[in-house]
Short mmCIF file of C-alpha atoms in Angstrom, two decimals:
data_model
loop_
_atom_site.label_atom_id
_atom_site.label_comp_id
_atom_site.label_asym_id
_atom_site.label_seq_id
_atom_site.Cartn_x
_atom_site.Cartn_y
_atom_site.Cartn_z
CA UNK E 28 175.01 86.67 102.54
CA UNK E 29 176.95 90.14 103.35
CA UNK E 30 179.35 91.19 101.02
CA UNK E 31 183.09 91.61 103.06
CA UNK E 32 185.52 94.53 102.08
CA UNK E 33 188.75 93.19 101.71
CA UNK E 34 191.20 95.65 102.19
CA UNK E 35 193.48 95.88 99.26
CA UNK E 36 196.12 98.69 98.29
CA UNK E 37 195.72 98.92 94.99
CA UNK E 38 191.66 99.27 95.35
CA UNK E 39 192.65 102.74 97.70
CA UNK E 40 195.29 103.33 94.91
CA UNK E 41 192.76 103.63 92.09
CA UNK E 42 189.99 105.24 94.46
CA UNK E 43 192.35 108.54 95.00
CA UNK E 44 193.05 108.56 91.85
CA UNK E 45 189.64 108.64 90.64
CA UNK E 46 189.58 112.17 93.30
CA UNK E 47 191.74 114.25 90.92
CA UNK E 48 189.69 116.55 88.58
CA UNK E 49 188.48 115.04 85.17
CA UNK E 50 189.42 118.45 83.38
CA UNK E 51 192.00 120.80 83.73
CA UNK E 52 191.14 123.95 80.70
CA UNK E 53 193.78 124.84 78.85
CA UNK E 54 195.76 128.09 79.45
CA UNK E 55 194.65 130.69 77.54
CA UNK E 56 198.08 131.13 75.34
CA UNK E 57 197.46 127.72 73.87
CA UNK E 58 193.52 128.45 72.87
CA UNK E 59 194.85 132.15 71.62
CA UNK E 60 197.54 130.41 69.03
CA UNK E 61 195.19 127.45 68.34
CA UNK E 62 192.93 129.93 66.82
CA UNK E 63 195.81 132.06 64.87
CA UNK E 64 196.51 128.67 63.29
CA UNK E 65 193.09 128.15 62.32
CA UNK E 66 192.72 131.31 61.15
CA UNK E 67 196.11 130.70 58.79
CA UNK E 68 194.67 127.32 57.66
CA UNK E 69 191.49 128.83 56.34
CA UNK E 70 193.50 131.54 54.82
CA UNK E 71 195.58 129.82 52.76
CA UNK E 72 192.60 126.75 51.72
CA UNK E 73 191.19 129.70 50.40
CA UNK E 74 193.98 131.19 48.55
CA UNK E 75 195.18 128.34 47.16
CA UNK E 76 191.24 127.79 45.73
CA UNK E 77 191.44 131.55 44.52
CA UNK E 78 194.40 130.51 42.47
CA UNK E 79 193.18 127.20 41.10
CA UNK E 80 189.83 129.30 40.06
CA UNK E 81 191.76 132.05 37.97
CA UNK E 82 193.41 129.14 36.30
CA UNK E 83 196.62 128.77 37.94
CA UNK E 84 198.29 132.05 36.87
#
């Protein structure tokens, strides 16, 4: 038996959307600050251990 195509909208609907690109990068501003912030997180976990090492003072 042959398999028939029926022809349905929302079949064409999902197949162009399936087209688009997967993966758009990120702009460049948003990696730059993404790293700042790690950078600021890491800075103060290790500050705050500093401070809890030389007994809170």
């Amino acid at each position: 038996m042959e398999e028939e195509r029926i022809d349905n909208p929302e079949i064409e609907t999902i197949e162009e959307e399936n087209e688009k690109p997967a993966y758009t990068p990120r702009p460049k501003w948003q990696i730059v600050l993404a790293w700042i912030g790690v950078a600021i997180m890491a800075a103060s976990i290790i500050m705050y251990y500093w401070q809890i090492a030389n007994g809170g003072i």
